[in-house]
mmCIF file with all atom_site columns, C-alpha atoms in Angstrom:
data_model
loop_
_atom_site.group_PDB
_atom_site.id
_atom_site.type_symbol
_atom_site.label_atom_id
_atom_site.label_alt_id
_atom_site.label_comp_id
_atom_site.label_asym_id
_atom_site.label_entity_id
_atom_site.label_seq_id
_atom_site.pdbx_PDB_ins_code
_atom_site.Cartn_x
_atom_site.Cartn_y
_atom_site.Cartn_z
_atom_site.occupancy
_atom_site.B_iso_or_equiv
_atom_site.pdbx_formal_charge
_atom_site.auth_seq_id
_atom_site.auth_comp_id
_atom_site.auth_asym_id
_atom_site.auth_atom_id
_atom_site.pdbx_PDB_model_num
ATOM 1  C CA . UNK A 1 1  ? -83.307  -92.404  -63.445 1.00 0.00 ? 9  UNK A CA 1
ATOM 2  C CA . UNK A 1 2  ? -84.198  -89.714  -65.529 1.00 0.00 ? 10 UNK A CA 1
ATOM 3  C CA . UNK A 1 3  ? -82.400  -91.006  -68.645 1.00 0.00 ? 11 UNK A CA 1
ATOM 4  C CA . UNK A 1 4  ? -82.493  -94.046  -70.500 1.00 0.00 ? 12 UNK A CA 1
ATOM 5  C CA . UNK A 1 5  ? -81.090  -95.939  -73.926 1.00 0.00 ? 13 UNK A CA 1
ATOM 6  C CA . UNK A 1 6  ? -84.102  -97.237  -75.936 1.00 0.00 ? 14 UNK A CA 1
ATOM 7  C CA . UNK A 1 7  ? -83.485  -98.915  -78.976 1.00 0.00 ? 15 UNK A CA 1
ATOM 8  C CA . UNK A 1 8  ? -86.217  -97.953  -81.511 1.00 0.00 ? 16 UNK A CA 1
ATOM 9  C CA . UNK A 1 9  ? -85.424  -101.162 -83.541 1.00 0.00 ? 17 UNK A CA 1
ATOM 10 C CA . UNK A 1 10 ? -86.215  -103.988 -80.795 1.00 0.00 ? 18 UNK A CA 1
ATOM 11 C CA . UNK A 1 11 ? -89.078  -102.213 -79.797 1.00 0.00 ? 19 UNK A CA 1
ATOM 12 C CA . UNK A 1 12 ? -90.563  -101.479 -83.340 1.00 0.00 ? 20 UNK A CA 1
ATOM 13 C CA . UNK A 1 13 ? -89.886  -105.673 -83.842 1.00 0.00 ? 21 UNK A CA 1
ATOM 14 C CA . UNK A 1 14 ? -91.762  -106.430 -80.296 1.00 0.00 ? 22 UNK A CA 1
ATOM 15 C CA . UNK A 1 15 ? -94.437  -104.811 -80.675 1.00 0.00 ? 23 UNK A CA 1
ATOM 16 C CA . UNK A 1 16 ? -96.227  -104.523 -84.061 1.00 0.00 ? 24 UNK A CA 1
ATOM 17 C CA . UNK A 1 17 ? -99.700  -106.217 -82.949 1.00 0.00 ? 25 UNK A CA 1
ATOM 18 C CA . UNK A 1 18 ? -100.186 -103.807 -80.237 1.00 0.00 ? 26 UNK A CA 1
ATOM 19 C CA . UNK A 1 19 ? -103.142 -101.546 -80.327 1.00 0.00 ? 27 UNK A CA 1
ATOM 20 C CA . UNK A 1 20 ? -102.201 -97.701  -79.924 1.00 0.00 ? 28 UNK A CA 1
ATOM 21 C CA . UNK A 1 21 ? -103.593 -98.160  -76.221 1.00 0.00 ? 29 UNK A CA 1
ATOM 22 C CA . UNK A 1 22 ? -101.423 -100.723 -75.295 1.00 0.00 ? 30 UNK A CA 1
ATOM 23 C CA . UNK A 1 23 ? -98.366  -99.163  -77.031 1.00 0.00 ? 31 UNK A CA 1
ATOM 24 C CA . UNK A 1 24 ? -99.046  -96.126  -74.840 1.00 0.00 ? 32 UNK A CA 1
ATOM 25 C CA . UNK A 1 25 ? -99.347  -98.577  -72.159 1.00 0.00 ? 33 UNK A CA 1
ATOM 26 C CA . UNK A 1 26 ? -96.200  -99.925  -73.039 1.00 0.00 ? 34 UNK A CA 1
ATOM 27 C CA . UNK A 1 27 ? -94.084  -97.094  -73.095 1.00 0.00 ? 35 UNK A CA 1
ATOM 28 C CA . UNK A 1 28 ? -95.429  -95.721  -69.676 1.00 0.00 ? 36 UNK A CA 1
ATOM 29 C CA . UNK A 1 29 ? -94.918  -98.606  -68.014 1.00 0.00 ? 37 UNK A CA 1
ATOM 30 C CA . UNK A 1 30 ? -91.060  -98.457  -68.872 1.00 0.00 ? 38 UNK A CA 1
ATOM 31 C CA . UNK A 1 31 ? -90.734  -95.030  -68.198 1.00 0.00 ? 39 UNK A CA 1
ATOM 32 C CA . UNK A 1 32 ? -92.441  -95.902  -64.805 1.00 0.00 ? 40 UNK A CA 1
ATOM 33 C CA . UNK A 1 33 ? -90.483  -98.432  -64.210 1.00 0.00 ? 41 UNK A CA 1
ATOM 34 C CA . UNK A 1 34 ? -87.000  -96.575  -64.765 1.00 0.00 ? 42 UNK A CA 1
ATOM 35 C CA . UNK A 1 35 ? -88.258  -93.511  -62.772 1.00 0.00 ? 43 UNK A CA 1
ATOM 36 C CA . UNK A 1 36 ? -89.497  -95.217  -59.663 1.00 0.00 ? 44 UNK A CA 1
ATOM 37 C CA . UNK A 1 37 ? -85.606  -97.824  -60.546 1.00 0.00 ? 45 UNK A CA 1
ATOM 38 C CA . UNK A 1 38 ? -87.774  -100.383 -59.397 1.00 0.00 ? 46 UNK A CA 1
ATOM 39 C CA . UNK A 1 39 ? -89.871  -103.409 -60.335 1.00 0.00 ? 47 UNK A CA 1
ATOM 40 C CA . UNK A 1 40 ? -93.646  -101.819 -60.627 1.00 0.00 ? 48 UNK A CA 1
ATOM 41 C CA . UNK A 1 41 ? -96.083  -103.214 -57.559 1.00 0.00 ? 49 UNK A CA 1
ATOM 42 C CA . UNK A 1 42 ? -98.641  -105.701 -58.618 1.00 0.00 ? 50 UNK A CA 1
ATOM 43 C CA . UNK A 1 43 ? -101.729 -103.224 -57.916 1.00 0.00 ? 51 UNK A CA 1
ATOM 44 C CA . UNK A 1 44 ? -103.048 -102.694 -61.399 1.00 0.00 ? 52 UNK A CA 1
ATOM 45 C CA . UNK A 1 45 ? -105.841 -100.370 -60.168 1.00 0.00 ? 53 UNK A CA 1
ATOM 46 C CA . UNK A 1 46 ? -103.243 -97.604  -58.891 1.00 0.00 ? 54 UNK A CA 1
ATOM 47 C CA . UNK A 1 47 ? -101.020 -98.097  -62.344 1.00 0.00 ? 55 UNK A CA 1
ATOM 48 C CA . UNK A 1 48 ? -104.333 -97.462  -63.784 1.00 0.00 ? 56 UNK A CA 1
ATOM 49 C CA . UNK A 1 49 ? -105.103 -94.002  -62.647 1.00 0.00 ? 57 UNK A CA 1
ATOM 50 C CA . UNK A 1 50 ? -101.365 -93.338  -62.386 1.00 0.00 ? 58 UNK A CA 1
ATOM 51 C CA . UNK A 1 51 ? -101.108 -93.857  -65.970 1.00 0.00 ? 59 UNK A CA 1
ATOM 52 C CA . UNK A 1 52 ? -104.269 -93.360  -66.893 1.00 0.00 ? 60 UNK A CA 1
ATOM 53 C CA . UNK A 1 53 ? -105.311 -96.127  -69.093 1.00 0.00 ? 61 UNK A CA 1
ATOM 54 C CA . UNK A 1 54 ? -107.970 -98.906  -68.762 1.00 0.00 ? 62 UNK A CA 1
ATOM 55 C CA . UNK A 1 55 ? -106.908 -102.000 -65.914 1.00 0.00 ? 63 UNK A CA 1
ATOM 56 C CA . UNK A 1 56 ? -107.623 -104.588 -68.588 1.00 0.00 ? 64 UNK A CA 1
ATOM 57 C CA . UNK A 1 57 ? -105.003 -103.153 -70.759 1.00 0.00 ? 65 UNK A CA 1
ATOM 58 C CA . UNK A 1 58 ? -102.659 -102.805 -68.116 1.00 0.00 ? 66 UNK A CA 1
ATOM 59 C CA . UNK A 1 59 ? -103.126 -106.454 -67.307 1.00 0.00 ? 67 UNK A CA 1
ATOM 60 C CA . UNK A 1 60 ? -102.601 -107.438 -71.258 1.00 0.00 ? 68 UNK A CA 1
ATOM 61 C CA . UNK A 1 61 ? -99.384  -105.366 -71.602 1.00 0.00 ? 69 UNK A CA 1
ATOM 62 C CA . UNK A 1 62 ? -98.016  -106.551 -68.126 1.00 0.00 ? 70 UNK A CA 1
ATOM 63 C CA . UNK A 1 63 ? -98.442  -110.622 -68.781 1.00 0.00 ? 71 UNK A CA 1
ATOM 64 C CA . UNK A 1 64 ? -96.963  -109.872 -72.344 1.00 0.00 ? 72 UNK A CA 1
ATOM 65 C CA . UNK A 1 65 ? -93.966  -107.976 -71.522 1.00 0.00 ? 73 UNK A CA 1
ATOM 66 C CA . UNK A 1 66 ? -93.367  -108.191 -67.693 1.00 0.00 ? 74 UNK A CA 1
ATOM 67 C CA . UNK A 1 67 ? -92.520  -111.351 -65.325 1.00 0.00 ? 75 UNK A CA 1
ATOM 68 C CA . UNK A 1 68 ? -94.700  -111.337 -62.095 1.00 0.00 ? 76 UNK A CA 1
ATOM 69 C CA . UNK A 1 69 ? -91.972  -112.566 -58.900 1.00 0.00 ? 77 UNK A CA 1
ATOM 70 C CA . UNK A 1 70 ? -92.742  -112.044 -55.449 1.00 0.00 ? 78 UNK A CA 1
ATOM 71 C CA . UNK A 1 71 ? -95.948  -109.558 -56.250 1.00 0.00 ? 79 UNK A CA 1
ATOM 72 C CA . UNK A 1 72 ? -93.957  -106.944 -58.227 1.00 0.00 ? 80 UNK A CA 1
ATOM 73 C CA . UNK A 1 73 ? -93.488  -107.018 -62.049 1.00 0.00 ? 81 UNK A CA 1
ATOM 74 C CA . UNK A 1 74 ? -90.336  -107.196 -63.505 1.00 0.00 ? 82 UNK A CA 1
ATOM 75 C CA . UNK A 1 75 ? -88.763  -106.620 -66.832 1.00 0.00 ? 83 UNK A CA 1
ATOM 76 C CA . UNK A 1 76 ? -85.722  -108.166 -68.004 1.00 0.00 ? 84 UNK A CA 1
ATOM 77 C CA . UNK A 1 77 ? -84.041  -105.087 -70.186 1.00 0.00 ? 85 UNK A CA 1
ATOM 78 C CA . UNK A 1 78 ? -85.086  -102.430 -66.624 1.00 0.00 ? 86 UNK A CA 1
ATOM 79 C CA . UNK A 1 79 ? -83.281  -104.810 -64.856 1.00 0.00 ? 87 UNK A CA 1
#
């Protein structure tokens, strides 16, 4: 999917006590998640250099905002 609704509001209310990494974190992990149109692999250390931001962060972002099922993450709004 190259195309996607986001809704400045809910996001702006989610996500005030983020640090600028993990908003950037954030964001590419949705936009990963709608390009690939699929749940994003539990293998932090490839989302790290894919992305390009530090595997701790990754981790923080992904047990705030994402559900872990059956070793992929999931997010309820991609899906």
């Amino acid at each position: 999917m190259h195309y996607y609704k986001f809704n400045l509001k809910d996001y702006a209310v989610s996500t005030p006590h983020l640090t600028n990494e993990e908003d950037l974190c954030y964001r590419r992990l949705l936009d990963f998640y709608y390009l690939e149109e699929a749940p994003i692999a539990d293998a932090k250390h490839l989302l790290s250099r894919r992305l390009k931001i530090d595997e701790s962060v990754i981790a923080s972002v992904l047990e705030e905002f994402f559900n872990l099922v059956d070793g992929a993450w999931h997010h309820t709004r991609c899906d």
